Short mmCIF file of C-alpha atoms in Angstrom, two decimals:
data_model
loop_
_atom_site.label_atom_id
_atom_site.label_comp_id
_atom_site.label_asym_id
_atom_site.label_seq_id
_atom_site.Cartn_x
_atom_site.Cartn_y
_atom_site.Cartn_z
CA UNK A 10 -55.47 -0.54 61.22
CA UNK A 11 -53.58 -3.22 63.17
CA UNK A 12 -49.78 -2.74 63.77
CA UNK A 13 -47.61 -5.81 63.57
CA UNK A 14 -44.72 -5.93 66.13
CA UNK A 15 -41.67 -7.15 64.40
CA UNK A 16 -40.24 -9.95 65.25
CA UNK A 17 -36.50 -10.64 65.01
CA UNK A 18 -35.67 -14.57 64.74
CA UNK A 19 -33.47 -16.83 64.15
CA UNK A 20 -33.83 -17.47 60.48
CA UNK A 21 -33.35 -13.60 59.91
CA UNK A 22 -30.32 -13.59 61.47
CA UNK A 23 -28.87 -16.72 59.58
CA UNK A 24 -29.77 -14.93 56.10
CA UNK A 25 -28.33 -11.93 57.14
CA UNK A 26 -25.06 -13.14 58.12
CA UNK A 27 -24.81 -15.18 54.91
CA UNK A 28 -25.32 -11.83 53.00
CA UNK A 29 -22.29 -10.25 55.08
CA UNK A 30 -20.17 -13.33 54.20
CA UNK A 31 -20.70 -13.06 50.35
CA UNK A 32 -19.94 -9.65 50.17
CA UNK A 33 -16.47 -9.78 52.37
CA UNK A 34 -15.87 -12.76 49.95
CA UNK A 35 -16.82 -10.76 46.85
CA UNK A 36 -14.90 -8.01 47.88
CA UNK A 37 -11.61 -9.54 48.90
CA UNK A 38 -11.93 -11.35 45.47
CA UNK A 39 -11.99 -8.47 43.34
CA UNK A 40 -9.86 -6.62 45.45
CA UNK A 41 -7.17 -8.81 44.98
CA UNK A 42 -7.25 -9.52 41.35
CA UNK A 43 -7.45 -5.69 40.58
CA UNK A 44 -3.63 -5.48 40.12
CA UNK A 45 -2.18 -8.64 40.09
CA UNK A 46 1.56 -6.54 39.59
CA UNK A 47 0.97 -4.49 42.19
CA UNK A 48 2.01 -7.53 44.35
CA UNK A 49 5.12 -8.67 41.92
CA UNK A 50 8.48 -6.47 42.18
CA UNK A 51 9.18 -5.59 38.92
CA UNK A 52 12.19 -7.54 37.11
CA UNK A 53 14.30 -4.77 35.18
CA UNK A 54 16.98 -5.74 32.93
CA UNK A 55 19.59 -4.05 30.37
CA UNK A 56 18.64 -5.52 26.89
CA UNK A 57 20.06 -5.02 22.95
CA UNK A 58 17.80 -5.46 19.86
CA UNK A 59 18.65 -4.96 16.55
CA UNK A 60 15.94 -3.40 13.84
CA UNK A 61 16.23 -4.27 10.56
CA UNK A 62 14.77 -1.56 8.32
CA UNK A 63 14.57 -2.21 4.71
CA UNK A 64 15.37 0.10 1.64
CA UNK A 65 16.43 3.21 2.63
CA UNK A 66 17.52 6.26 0.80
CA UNK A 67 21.77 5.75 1.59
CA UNK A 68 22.46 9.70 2.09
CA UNK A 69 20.79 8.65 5.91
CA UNK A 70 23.53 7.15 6.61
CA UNK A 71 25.80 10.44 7.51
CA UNK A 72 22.75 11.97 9.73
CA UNK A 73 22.98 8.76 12.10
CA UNK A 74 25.83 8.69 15.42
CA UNK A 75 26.14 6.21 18.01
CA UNK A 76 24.73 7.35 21.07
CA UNK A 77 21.59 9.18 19.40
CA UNK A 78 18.09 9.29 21.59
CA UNK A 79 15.83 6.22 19.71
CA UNK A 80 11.67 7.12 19.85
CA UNK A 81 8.51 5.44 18.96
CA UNK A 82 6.68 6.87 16.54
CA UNK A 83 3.70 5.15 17.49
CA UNK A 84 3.75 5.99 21.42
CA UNK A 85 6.22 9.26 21.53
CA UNK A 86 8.04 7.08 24.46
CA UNK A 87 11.97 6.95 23.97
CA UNK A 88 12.96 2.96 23.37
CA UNK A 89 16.50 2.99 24.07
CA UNK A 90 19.77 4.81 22.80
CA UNK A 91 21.31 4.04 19.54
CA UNK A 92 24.30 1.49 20.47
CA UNK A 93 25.48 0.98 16.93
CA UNK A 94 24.61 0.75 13.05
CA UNK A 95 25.65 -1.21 9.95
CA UNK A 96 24.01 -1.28 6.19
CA UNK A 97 23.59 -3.16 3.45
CA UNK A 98 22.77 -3.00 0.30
CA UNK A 99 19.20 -3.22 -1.11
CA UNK A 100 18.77 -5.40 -3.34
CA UNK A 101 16.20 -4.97 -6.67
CA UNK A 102 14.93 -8.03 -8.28
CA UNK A 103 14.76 -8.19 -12.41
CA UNK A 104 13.76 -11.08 -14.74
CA UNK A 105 16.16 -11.78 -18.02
CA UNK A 106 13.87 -12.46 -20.47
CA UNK A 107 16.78 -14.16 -22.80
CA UNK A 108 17.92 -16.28 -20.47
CA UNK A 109 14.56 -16.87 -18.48
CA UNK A 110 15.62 -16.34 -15.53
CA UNK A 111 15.36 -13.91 -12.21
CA UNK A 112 18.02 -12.02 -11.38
CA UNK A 113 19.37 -9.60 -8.55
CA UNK A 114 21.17 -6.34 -8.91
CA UNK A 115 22.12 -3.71 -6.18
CA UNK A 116 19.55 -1.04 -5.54
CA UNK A 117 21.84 2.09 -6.56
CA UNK A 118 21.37 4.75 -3.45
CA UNK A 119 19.08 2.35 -1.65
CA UNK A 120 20.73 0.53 1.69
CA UNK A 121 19.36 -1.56 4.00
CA UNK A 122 20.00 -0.57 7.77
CA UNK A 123 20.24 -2.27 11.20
CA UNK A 124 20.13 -0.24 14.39
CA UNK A 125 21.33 -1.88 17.71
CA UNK A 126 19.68 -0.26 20.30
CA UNK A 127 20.14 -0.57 24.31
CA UNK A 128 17.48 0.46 26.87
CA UNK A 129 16.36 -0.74 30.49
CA UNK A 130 13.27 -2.76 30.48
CA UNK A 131 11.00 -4.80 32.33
CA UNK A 132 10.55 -7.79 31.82
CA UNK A 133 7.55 -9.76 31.82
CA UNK A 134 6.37 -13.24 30.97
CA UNK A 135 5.78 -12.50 27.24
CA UNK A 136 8.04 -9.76 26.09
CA UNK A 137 10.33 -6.98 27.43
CA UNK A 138 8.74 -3.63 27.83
CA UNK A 139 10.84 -0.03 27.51
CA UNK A 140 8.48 2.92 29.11
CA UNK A 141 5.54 0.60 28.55
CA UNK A 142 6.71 -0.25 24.87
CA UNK A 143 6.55 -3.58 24.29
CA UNK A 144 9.78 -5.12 22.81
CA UNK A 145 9.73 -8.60 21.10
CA UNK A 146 11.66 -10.67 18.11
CA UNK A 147 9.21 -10.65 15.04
CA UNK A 148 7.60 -6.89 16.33
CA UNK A 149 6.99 -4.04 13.93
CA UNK A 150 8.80 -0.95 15.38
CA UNK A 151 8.34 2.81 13.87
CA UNK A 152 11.23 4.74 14.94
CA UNK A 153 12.21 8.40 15.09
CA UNK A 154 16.03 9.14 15.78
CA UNK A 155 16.78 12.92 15.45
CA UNK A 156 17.21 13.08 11.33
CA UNK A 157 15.65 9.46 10.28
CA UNK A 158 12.10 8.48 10.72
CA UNK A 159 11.29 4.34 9.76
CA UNK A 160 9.94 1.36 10.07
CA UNK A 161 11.29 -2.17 10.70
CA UNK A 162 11.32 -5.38 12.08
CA UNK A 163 13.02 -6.54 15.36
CA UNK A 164 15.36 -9.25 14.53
CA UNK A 165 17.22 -9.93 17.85
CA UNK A 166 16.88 -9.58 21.16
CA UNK A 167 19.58 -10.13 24.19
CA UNK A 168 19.55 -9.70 27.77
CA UNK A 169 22.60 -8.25 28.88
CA UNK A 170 24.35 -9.30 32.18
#
């Protein structure tokens, strides 16, 4: 059996090298796009939305208090304190057959509420996000507040100064 003697040249060196390039490249490439936020300061802000939660039973009314801890149900991550609430009443909708015609009458013991809330977010490009809740006009929100468990809408949003 005949040994070969290995020969280092030229060309060998030139492929490895490439090799080493395309891996520092590949590297540094998805290095840096592993956490693109990582590199951003975050932007906090104080914000106020306002839930709208529709057709409630109106004895709720006397278990809610400014200043109350507000939770998602979804998450279990507190969204905010409870600035401020204000109902309204629900309204049913009928038809009057004689007159052919719909009609709207007040939902006895059935209110309408809408919660202001205030919290600290961060805000991003798309939204504002409480303890990695996202916050956004037109959102479904479930809520827990000490007595009152619901579901709404968020109707407004502000950035306070």
């Amino acid at each position: 059996m005949i040994k070969r003697k290995f020969r280092f040249n030229p060309i060998d060196f030139l492929i490895l090298v490439v090799i080493a390039a395309a891996v520092v490249i590949l590297v540094s490439v998805f290095d840096s796009n592993a956490d693109p936020a990582a590199d951003q300061t975050l932007k906090t802000a104080n914000i106020e939305y306002v839930i709208e939660i529709k057709d409630v039973d109106d004895s709720i009314r006397r278990s809610l208090a400014a200043g109350q801890k507000v939770e998602d149900a979804v998450n279990r991550k507190d969204i905010g304190i409870l600035k401020a609430f204000s109902e309204t009443t629900t309204e049913a909708a009928g038809f009057d057959f004689e007159n052919n015609r719909e009609i709207y009458s007040d939902a006895e013991g059935r209110i309408n509420l809408t919660l202001t809330v205030t919290a600290q977010a961060v805000e991003t490009d798309s939204a504002f996000t409480v303890d990695g809740c996202e916050i956004r006009v037109g959102k479904q929100m479930s809520v827990i507040l000490p007595e009152f468990q619901g579901y709404g809408y968020c109707i407004s949003l502000n950035k306070l100064s």
